[in-house]
Amino acid sequence: MLLEAFKKYKAIRNMEIGEEGYGQVGSLFRDEHDRLWLHLNGKVSRRYNGNLTPLIRRTGEQLFSFDVDTSEDLFTPFLAKARNLERHADFLCLDAPAVFTEKATLQRPQLTQASPSPYGEILAPLFHIFMAPEVLNEVLIRTSVPEIIRGDLPLSSGVILYGEGGTGKTALQKAIGEVYEKAGCHCAELNVAALSEKYIGSLAHNLDAAIAEILEKTRKNQKPAFIFLDEATSLVMNGASHNSSGVDYYQEAVDVLKKYIANYPELVFSITTNADPEVFDDTLVRDGRLAPIRIPAPGPGEKAAMWRFFLKKYGIFQEVSPEEAMVLAHGIPHEKGAFISRFCKDYLARKKLDMETARAGSASLLDALAAGNFITLDAVRQTLSLDILITDIRKTLDLRPSKPQKPAVGFLKKSAA
């Protein structure tokens, strides 16, 4: 039945030239400046069922080639802030003159439903997750995010997110948890180490008690709950993968987990691990239970989006072009997202201190501070360019202790815009 439901819909970006359909709620919405946006990953249906937004038609191969029926103001009044939308290729602003005019309308049945709810505010935590759409989409489906924001019962039991460290598994879990909370549901993180240490040899008992407490809150709230366990490899491994002394100890805990997954559809679970899926307990990942999903290291596209976002977030550059961001992305082929966010967060402060020590003519920060050689952050920003940023990234990589880095590749000599 679920498969048949998916077949009825198509992503807006996948529409053929000349094809038209009725957009699902949230596919067309307004930002805080009252500008109209089209969600290219939103779905359209050929058949109108009374719960859809205006008619959409693709008119050409270009990204902007869409006509939208605007004869009635039936759009979501506020879905997300423009600053969050502008950095994503999945959202298209229709208020550009070449893209959208109020005079161009399409024929469609009369709609009478009220304006849809502002789902964007609920989903806002996920706008800061930089991940390939096909991976993120699968995680959101398997953690029942579409059902949660609509107020429906979850359709899936949850996920096991696996992959190497630093790929964003934990950040993704926490963002989903925030979405649940914004939707009025319960969210809880369970720490396997803490549950194990509470009373020696009682992991299964403590896990059972913790989940039972969450279930009680869920039933009082009459809404689902999201439970996530970070770095919980011991709870997904099969018996053969544990050493002989720990098989029974951990298997009892796994059995507790399976009990709740199988019998309580209002609970959705997420577990992260660095383990290979070959060691996963078969009964935990079989159909209807937890779906294993690999979270890969970010590629150049995801890294470029991170550079644009964090450079602006921390006030280094107001705007970096997609081409410049891609230069930065290719320059750190061996780094993950954590490097980008950490570098940007510290960059202005470190640059400021370097300039202050240089002005003091001393390598000592204490000497510079004692001399009162202070420089404003605005003065620091005025000295920056893309070339300087690239040089500083290289220095940071070269100075990292006990982890020799290969020379950064991909940087092109280019002046900042």
Tab-separated table of C-alpha atoms in Angstrom:
chain	number	residue	atom	x	y	z
A	1	MET	CA	0.000	0.000	0.000
A	2	LEU	CA	2.838	2.382	0.865
A	3	LEU	CA	4.544	1.620	-2.452
A	4	GLU	CA	1.352	2.380	-4.352
A	5	ALA	CA	1.030	5.678	-2.491
A	6	PHE	CA	4.535	6.698	-3.529
A	7	LYS	CA	3.826	5.840	-7.181
A	8	LYS	CA	1.086	8.498	-7.309
A	9	TYR	CA	3.565	11.325	-6.710
A	10	LYS	CA	6.591	12.729	-8.498
A	11	ALA	CA	9.239	15.213	-7.383
A	12	ILE	CA	8.746	18.618	-8.985
A	13	ARG	CA	12.344	18.658	-10.234
A	14	ASN	CA	11.685	15.366	-12.095
A	15	MET	CA	8.715	16.654	-14.093
A	16	GLU	CA	8.957	16.350	-17.870
A	17	ILE	CA	8.615	19.354	-20.181
A	18	GLY	CA	4.913	20.043	-20.630
A	19	GLU	CA	3.947	17.866	-17.668
A	20	GLU	CA	1.656	19.360	-15.050
A	21	GLY	CA	0.371	18.278	-11.680
A	22	TYR	CA	-1.053	19.440	-8.361
A	23	GLY	CA	1.599	20.200	-5.753
A	24	GLN	CA	1.369	18.671	-2.305
A	25	VAL	CA	0.983	20.947	0.697
A	26	GLY	CA	4.242	22.763	1.355
A	27	SER	CA	5.518	22.613	-2.225
A	28	LEU	CA	4.683	26.309	-2.679
A	29	PHE	CA	5.033	28.739	0.196
A	30	ARG	CA	5.998	32.237	1.304
A	31	ASP	CA	9.002	33.383	3.341
A	32	GLU	CA	9.085	36.166	5.925
A	33	HIS	CA	9.422	38.748	3.114
A	34	ASP	CA	6.227	37.430	1.494
A	35	ARG	CA	8.176	36.053	-1.483
A	36	LEU	CA	6.952	32.858	-3.141
A	37	TRP	CA	9.187	29.762	-3.197
A	38	LEU	CA	8.877	26.429	-5.002
A	39	HIS	CA	10.275	23.338	-3.270
A	40	LEU	CA	11.821	21.337	-6.127
A	41	ASN	CA	11.869	18.175	-4.012
A	42	GLY	CA	8.185	18.650	-3.229
A	43	LYS	CA	5.751	16.232	-4.824
A	44	VAL	CA	3.123	16.705	-7.507
A	45	SER	CA	0.185	14.440	-8.334
A	46	ARG	CA	-1.726	14.171	-11.598
A	47	ARG	CA	-4.995	13.865	-9.716
A	48	TYR	CA	-6.486	16.555	-7.517
A	49	ASN	CA	-7.736	15.225	-4.163
A	50	GLY	CA	-8.742	18.407	-2.348
A	51	ASN	CA	-5.629	18.646	-0.175
A	52	LEU	CA	-3.145	20.160	-2.599
A	53	THR	CA	-1.642	23.508	-3.564
A	54	PRO	CA	-1.913	25.141	-7.024
A	55	LEU	CA	-1.286	23.565	-10.387
A	56	ILE	CA	2.364	23.433	-11.513
A	57	ARG	CA	3.619	22.957	-15.092
A	58	ARG	CA	7.175	22.465	-16.346
A	59	THR	CA	7.848	24.589	-19.430
A	60	GLY	CA	11.509	23.868	-20.241
A	61	GLU	CA	14.787	22.161	-19.302
A	62	GLN	CA	16.107	25.051	-17.230
A	63	LEU	CA	15.862	25.055	-13.433
A	64	PHE	CA	13.539	28.081	-13.539
A	65	SER	CA	11.197	26.757	-16.216
A	66	PHE	CA	7.965	26.380	-14.236
A	67	ASP	CA	4.546	28.027	-14.491
A	68	VAL	CA	2.483	28.136	-11.309
A	69	ASP	CA	-1.206	28.897	-10.879
A	70	THR	CA	-1.482	31.966	-8.659
A	71	SER	CA	-5.125	32.831	-9.273
A	72	GLU	CA	-5.882	32.175	-5.599
A	73	ASP	CA	-3.763	32.857	-2.563
A	74	LEU	CA	-3.608	29.304	-1.260
A	75	PHE	CA	0.064	29.105	-0.358
A	76	THR	CA	1.643	28.370	3.003
A	77	PRO	CA	1.927	31.849	4.542
A	78	PHE	CA	5.320	31.194	6.186
A	79	LEU	CA	7.489	28.115	5.778
A	80	ALA	CA	11.121	29.107	6.361
A	81	LYS	CA	13.403	32.112	6.541
A	82	ALA	CA	14.848	33.365	3.271
A	83	ARG	CA	18.434	33.035	4.521
A	84	ASN	CA	17.882	29.298	4.989
A	85	LEU	CA	16.241	28.877	1.600
A	86	GLU	CA	18.668	30.887	-0.503
A	87	ARG	CA	21.610	28.584	0.167
A	88	HIS	CA	19.782	25.434	-0.934
A	89	ALA	CA	19.488	24.396	-4.565
A	90	ASP	CA	16.235	22.590	-3.668
A	91	PHE	CA	14.299	25.843	-3.205
A	92	LEU	CA	13.465	28.172	-6.082
A	93	CYS	CA	12.265	31.744	-5.531
A	94	LEU	CA	9.451	32.470	-7.960
A	95	ASP	CA	9.332	36.210	-7.389
A	96	ALA	CA	12.069	36.923	-9.933
A	97	PRO	CA	10.527	38.679	-12.994
A	98	ALA	CA	11.859	36.093	-15.468
A	99	VAL	CA	10.366	33.252	-13.495
A	100	PHE	CA	6.973	34.292	-12.254
A	101	THR	CA	4.225	36.768	-13.079
A	102	GLU	CA	0.879	37.090	-11.388
A	103	LYS	CA	-0.872	37.369	-14.772
A	104	ALA	CA	0.211	33.894	-15.881
A	105	THR	CA	-2.349	31.464	-14.465
A	106	LEU	CA	-3.420	27.898	-15.197
A	107	GLN	CA	-6.889	26.406	-15.010
A	108	ARG	CA	-7.666	24.082	-12.121
A	109	PRO	CA	-10.589	23.063	-9.902
A	110	GLN	CA	-11.836	25.407	-7.214
A	111	LEU	CA	-10.063	24.905	-3.887
A	112	THR	CA	-11.788	25.592	-0.603
A	113	GLN	CA	-9.382	24.315	2.059
A	114	ALA	CA	-7.719	26.684	4.494
A	115	SER	CA	-4.061	27.619	4.094
A	116	PRO	CA	-1.775	24.743	5.114
A	117	SER	CA	0.258	24.783	8.350
A	118	PRO	CA	3.760	26.326	8.364
A	119	TYR	CA	5.753	23.080	8.239
A	120	GLY	CA	9.031	24.890	7.568
A	121	GLU	CA	9.416	26.076	11.141
A	122	ILE	CA	9.087	22.490	12.339
A	123	LEU	CA	11.648	21.289	9.792
A	124	ALA	CA	14.089	24.176	10.397
A	125	PRO	CA	16.697	22.080	12.298
A	126	LEU	CA	17.183	19.930	9.199
A	127	PHE	CA	18.102	22.924	7.020
A	128	HIS	CA	21.525	22.871	8.703
A	129	ILE	CA	22.194	19.253	7.701
A	130	PHE	CA	24.432	19.040	4.640
A	131	MET	CA	23.868	15.636	3.110
A	132	ALA	CA	23.122	14.159	-0.300
A	133	PRO	CA	19.333	14.424	-0.846
A	134	GLU	CA	18.917	10.726	-1.621
A	135	VAL	CA	20.537	9.792	1.723
A	136	LEU	CA	18.707	12.395	3.781
A	137	ASN	CA	15.385	11.554	2.126
A	138	GLU	CA	15.745	7.880	3.042
A	139	VAL	CA	16.578	8.707	6.666
A	140	LEU	CA	13.599	11.050	6.982
A	141	ILE	CA	11.232	8.479	5.492
A	142	ARG	CA	12.519	5.719	7.776
A	143	THR	CA	12.248	7.949	10.856
A	144	SER	CA	8.675	8.884	9.863
A	145	VAL	CA	9.303	12.628	9.717
A	146	PRO	CA	6.580	13.133	7.042
A	147	GLU	CA	4.017	11.464	9.314
A	148	ILE	CA	5.183	13.369	12.391
A	149	ILE	CA	4.720	16.827	10.895
A	150	ARG	CA	1.268	15.800	9.641
A	151	GLY	CA	0.246	14.432	13.027
A	152	ASP	CA	-0.038	10.829	11.811
A	153	LEU	CA	1.165	7.574	13.367
A	154	PRO	CA	4.723	6.578	12.327
A	155	LEU	CA	4.972	4.173	9.405
A	156	SER	CA	8.527	2.998	10.176
A	157	SER	CA	10.343	1.807	13.290
A	158	GLY	CA	13.574	3.696	12.715
A	159	VAL	CA	17.137	3.395	11.461
A	160	ILE	CA	20.667	2.259	12.137
A	161	LEU	CA	22.944	4.985	10.798
A	162	TYR	CA	26.370	3.545	10.038
A	163	GLY	CA	29.566	4.892	8.507
A	164	GLU	CA	32.929	6.304	9.490
A	165	GLY	CA	33.207	8.918	12.219
A	166	GLY	CA	32.721	12.598	11.462
A	167	THR	CA	30.117	12.175	8.728
A	168	GLY	CA	27.304	13.898	10.617
A	169	LYS	CA	25.374	10.928	12.024
A	170	THR	CA	25.020	12.444	15.489
A	171	ALA	CA	24.081	15.891	14.170
A	172	LEU	CA	21.421	14.297	11.968
A	173	GLN	CA	19.943	12.364	14.897
A	174	LYS	CA	19.747	15.484	17.030
A	175	ALA	CA	18.151	17.496	14.221
A	176	ILE	CA	15.453	14.839	13.781
A	177	GLY	CA	14.903	14.872	17.528
A	178	GLU	CA	14.383	18.651	17.417
A	179	VAL	CA	11.855	18.208	14.610
A	180	TYR	CA	9.921	15.747	16.773
A	181	GLU	CA	9.915	18.194	19.663
A	182	LYS	CA	8.810	21.113	17.465
A	183	ALA	CA	5.949	18.890	16.274
A	184	GLY	CA	4.886	18.373	19.909
A	185	CYS	CA	6.311	14.849	20.236
A	186	HIS	CA	8.734	13.453	22.796
A	187	CYS	CA	12.450	13.002	22.094
A	188	ALA	CA	14.972	11.208	24.294
A	189	GLU	CA	18.638	10.271	24.025
A	190	LEU	CA	19.726	7.094	25.796
A	191	ASN	CA	23.394	6.677	26.643
A	192	VAL	CA	24.502	3.036	26.568
A	193	ALA	CA	27.553	3.688	28.741
A	194	ALA	CA	25.471	5.420	31.414
A	195	LEU	CA	22.866	2.642	31.365
A	196	SER	CA	25.627	0.058	31.728
A	197	GLU	CA	27.331	1.824	34.615
A	198	LYS	CA	24.227	2.541	36.678
A	199	TYR	CA	24.288	-0.935	38.140
A	200	ILE	CA	26.909	-3.449	37.048
A	201	GLY	CA	25.490	-6.154	34.801
A	202	SER	CA	22.106	-4.489	34.403
A	203	LEU	CA	22.180	-2.942	30.922
A	204	ALA	CA	19.085	-4.834	29.780
A	205	HIS	CA	17.138	-3.937	32.934
A	206	ASN	CA	18.086	-0.247	32.742
A	207	LEU	CA	17.324	-0.046	29.038
A	208	ASP	CA	13.920	-1.629	29.621
A	209	ALA	CA	13.137	0.811	32.432
A	210	ALA	CA	14.261	3.841	30.401
A	211	ILE	CA	12.193	2.953	27.336
A	212	ALA	CA	9.175	2.071	29.473
A	213	GLU	CA	9.357	5.535	31.036
A	214	ILE	CA	9.469	7.141	27.574
A	215	LEU	CA	6.519	5.001	26.475
A	216	GLU	CA	4.484	6.181	29.455
A	217	LYS	CA	5.165	9.831	28.586
A	218	THR	CA	4.280	9.121	24.968
A	219	ARG	CA	0.919	7.635	25.894
A	220	LYS	CA	0.089	10.547	28.169
A	221	ASN	CA	1.037	12.965	25.398
A	222	GLN	CA	-0.786	10.832	22.807
A	223	LYS	CA	1.973	11.535	20.303
A	224	PRO	CA	4.921	9.433	19.078
A	225	ALA	CA	8.440	9.529	20.508
A	226	PHE	CA	11.897	9.543	18.941
A	227	ILE	CA	14.563	7.611	20.840
A	228	PHE	CA	18.174	7.833	19.725
A	229	LEU	CA	21.282	6.019	20.946
A	230	ASP	CA	24.593	7.466	19.793
A	231	GLU	CA	27.587	5.174	19.192
A	232	ALA	CA	25.634	2.143	20.394
A	233	THR	CA	27.491	-0.542	18.433
A	234	SER	CA	27.024	-3.121	21.178
A	235	LEU	CA	23.245	-2.990	20.674
A	236	VAL	CA	23.298	-3.774	16.956
A	237	MET	CA	25.922	-6.536	16.822
A	238	ASN	CA	24.989	-10.181	16.475
A	239	GLY	CA	26.097	-12.702	19.087
A	240	ALA	CA	28.981	-14.040	16.989
A	241	SER	CA	30.562	-10.581	16.884
A	242	HIS	CA	30.726	-10.183	20.677
A	243	ASN	CA	33.449	-11.815	22.687
A	244	SER	CA	32.295	-14.840	24.649
A	245	SER	CA	32.065	-12.996	27.968
A	246	GLY	CA	29.749	-10.317	26.603
A	247	VAL	CA	27.366	-12.333	24.438
A	248	ASP	CA	24.626	-12.877	27.022
A	249	TYR	CA	25.075	-9.459	28.591
A	250	TYR	CA	24.470	-7.548	25.365
A	251	GLN	CA	22.047	-10.039	23.828
A	252	GLU	CA	19.611	-9.441	26.675
A	253	ALA	CA	19.736	-5.709	25.916
A	254	VAL	CA	19.230	-6.326	22.182
A	255	ASP	CA	16.194	-8.476	23.033
A	256	VAL	CA	14.737	-5.597	25.054
A	257	LEU	CA	15.241	-3.266	22.113
A	258	LYS	CA	13.555	-5.710	19.712
A	259	LYS	CA	10.595	-6.035	22.055
A	260	TYR	CA	9.826	-2.337	21.881
A	261	ILE	CA	10.559	-2.039	18.161
A	262	ALA	CA	8.190	-4.881	17.289
A	263	ASN	CA	5.292	-4.067	19.610
A	264	TYR	CA	5.084	-0.287	19.994
A	265	PRO	CA	4.591	1.558	16.681
A	266	GLU	CA	4.462	4.905	18.470
A	267	LEU	CA	8.212	4.582	19.203
A	268	VAL	CA	10.783	5.429	16.523
A	269	PHE	CA	14.433	4.482	17.125
A	270	SER	CA	17.735	5.677	15.716
A	271	ILE	CA	21.107	4.092	16.504
A	272	THR	CA	24.494	5.242	15.233
A	273	THR	CA	27.517	2.995	14.843
A	274	ASN	CA	30.860	2.814	13.044
A	275	ALA	CA	30.483	-0.961	12.653
A	276	ASP	CA	30.139	-2.776	9.353
A	277	PRO	CA	26.545	-3.890	8.561
A	278	GLU	CA	27.787	-7.480	8.206
A	279	VAL	CA	27.891	-7.725	12.010
A	280	PHE	CA	24.353	-6.389	12.558
A	281	ASP	CA	21.866	-8.667	14.312
A	282	ASP	CA	19.617	-10.059	11.549
A	283	THR	CA	16.511	-9.999	13.697
A	284	LEU	CA	17.053	-6.301	14.415
A	285	VAL	CA	17.278	-5.199	10.800
A	286	ARG	CA	14.806	-7.491	9.093
A	287	ASP	CA	11.794	-5.985	7.321
A	288	GLY	CA	9.579	-3.933	9.584
A	289	ARG	CA	12.316	-3.159	12.090
A	290	LEU	CA	15.367	-0.882	11.834
A	291	ALA	CA	16.619	0.077	8.364
A	292	PRO	CA	20.436	0.216	8.021
A	293	ILE	CA	21.439	3.394	6.157
A	294	ARG	CA	25.022	4.274	5.340
A	295	ILE	CA	25.957	7.904	5.970
A	296	PRO	CA	28.848	8.610	3.599
A	297	ALA	CA	31.546	11.225	4.045
A	298	PRO	CA	30.474	14.537	2.478
A	299	GLY	CA	31.407	14.998	-1.175
A	300	PRO	CA	32.540	18.253	-2.830
A	301	GLY	CA	28.958	19.443	-3.263
A	302	GLU	CA	28.118	19.044	0.421
A	303	LYS	CA	31.443	20.607	1.473
A	304	ALA	CA	30.856	23.583	-0.820
A	305	ALA	CA	27.446	24.149	0.782
A	306	MET	CA	29.071	23.957	4.227
A	307	TRP	CA	31.723	26.525	3.297
A	308	ARG	CA	29.081	28.954	2.038
A	309	PHE	CA	26.953	28.470	5.142
A	310	PHE	CA	29.646	28.639	7.848
A	311	LEU	CA	31.666	31.474	6.270
A	312	LYS	CA	28.499	33.562	6.352
A	313	LYS	CA	27.314	32.294	9.735
A	314	TYR	CA	30.538	33.361	11.461
A	315	GLY	CA	30.778	36.683	9.630
A	316	ILE	CA	33.903	35.945	7.583
A	317	PHE	CA	32.334	36.685	4.182
A	318	GLN	CA	28.793	37.859	3.562
A	319	GLU	CA	28.612	35.889	0.346
A	320	VAL	CA	30.782	33.288	-1.376
A	321	SER	CA	29.920	32.250	-4.911
A	322	PRO	CA	29.196	28.573	-5.662
A	323	GLU	CA	32.373	28.463	-7.784
A	324	GLU	CA	34.529	29.838	-4.961
A	325	ALA	CA	32.927	27.468	-2.469
A	326	MET	CA	33.713	24.532	-4.757
A	327	VAL	CA	37.368	25.645	-4.885
A	328	LEU	CA	37.429	25.504	-1.080
A	329	ALA	CA	35.703	22.121	-1.071
A	330	HIS	CA	38.207	20.539	-3.453
A	331	GLY	CA	41.031	21.960	-1.350
A	332	ILE	CA	40.208	19.729	1.639
A	333	PRO	CA	39.698	16.298	0.046
A	334	HIS	CA	40.602	14.429	3.231
A	335	GLU	CA	38.535	16.501	5.700
A	336	LYS	CA	34.944	16.190	6.814
A	337	GLY	CA	32.320	18.700	7.840
A	338	ALA	CA	33.640	19.082	11.386
A	339	PHE	CA	36.821	20.684	10.055
A	340	ILE	CA	34.875	23.321	8.105
A	341	SER	CA	32.630	24.363	11.000
A	342	ARG	CA	35.509	24.412	13.503
A	343	PHE	CA	37.813	26.362	11.180
A	344	CYS	CA	35.177	29.000	10.437
A	345	LYS	CA	34.150	29.350	14.072
A	346	ASP	CA	37.716	30.106	15.208
A	347	TYR	CA	39.010	31.890	12.114
A	348	LEU	CA	38.275	35.565	12.809
A	349	ALA	CA	39.457	35.378	16.425
A	350	ARG	CA	42.721	33.692	15.432
A	351	LYS	CA	43.274	36.102	12.545
A	352	LYS	CA	42.672	39.026	14.872
A	353	LEU	CA	45.242	37.756	17.380
A	354	ASP	CA	47.800	37.165	14.620
A	355	MET	CA	47.414	40.762	13.461
A	356	GLU	CA	47.696	42.081	17.022
A	357	THR	CA	50.911	40.185	17.702
A	358	ALA	CA	52.330	41.355	14.373
A	359	ARG	CA	51.551	44.975	15.254
A	360	ALA	CA	53.292	44.533	18.602
A	361	GLY	CA	56.383	43.130	16.887
A	362	SER	CA	56.310	40.119	19.197
A	363	ALA	CA	55.275	36.508	18.832
A	364	SER	CA	53.870	36.659	22.359
A	365	LEU	CA	50.162	37.253	22.685
A	366	LEU	CA	50.745	38.500	26.219
A	367	ASP	CA	53.073	41.235	24.915
A	368	ALA	CA	50.517	42.270	22.330
A	369	LEU	CA	47.714	42.438	24.882
A	370	ALA	CA	49.858	44.340	27.392
A	371	ALA	CA	50.730	46.894	24.715
A	372	GLY	CA	47.070	47.416	23.932
A	373	ASN	CA	47.462	46.574	20.272
A	374	PHE	CA	43.815	45.778	19.735
A	375	ILE	CA	42.244	45.437	16.280
A	376	THR	CA	38.536	45.372	15.562
A	377	LEU	CA	36.912	42.446	13.800
A	378	ASP	CA	35.698	44.800	11.066
A	379	ALA	CA	39.313	45.789	10.421
A	380	VAL	CA	40.229	42.119	10.178
A	381	ARG	CA	37.446	41.444	7.661
A	382	GLN	CA	38.663	44.271	5.443
A	383	THR	CA	42.005	42.496	4.973
A	384	LEU	CA	40.515	39.170	3.893
A	385	SER	CA	40.322	37.653	0.450
A	386	LEU	CA	39.775	34.192	-0.929
A	387	ASP	CA	43.520	33.787	-1.519
A	388	ILE	CA	44.293	34.671	2.103
A	389	LEU	CA	41.618	32.242	3.305
A	390	ILE	CA	43.109	29.445	1.184
A	391	THR	CA	46.598	30.159	2.574
A	392	ASP	CA	45.284	30.030	6.144
A	393	ILE	CA	43.461	26.744	5.491
A	394	ARG	CA	46.704	25.236	4.262
A	395	LYS	CA	48.559	26.490	7.344
A	396	THR	CA	45.907	24.987	9.604
A	397	LEU	CA	46.213	21.610	7.888
A	398	ASP	CA	50.026	21.704	8.040
A	399	LEU	CA	50.052	22.546	11.757
A	400	ARG	CA	47.708	19.800	12.875
A	401	PRO	CA	49.559	17.664	15.432
A	402	SER	CA	50.319	13.942	14.951
A	403	LYS	CA	48.318	13.706	11.757
A	404	PRO	CA	50.419	14.471	8.692
A	405	GLN	CA	48.249	15.814	5.922
A	406	LYS	CA	48.661	15.333	2.221
A	407	PRO	CA	49.121	18.670	0.429
A	408	ALA	CA	45.808	20.349	-0.260
A	409	VAL	CA	44.838	19.909	-3.860
A	410	GLY	CA	42.324	21.640	-6.020
A	411	PHE	CA	42.937	25.212	-4.866
A	412	LEU	CA	43.041	27.569	-7.827
A	413	LYS	CA	44.648	30.960	-7.791
A	414	LYS	CA	41.699	33.272	-7.798
A	415	SER	CA	41.022	36.715	-6.376
A	416	ALA	CA	38.099	37.192	-4.041
A	417	ALA	CA	35.065	38.798	-5.527
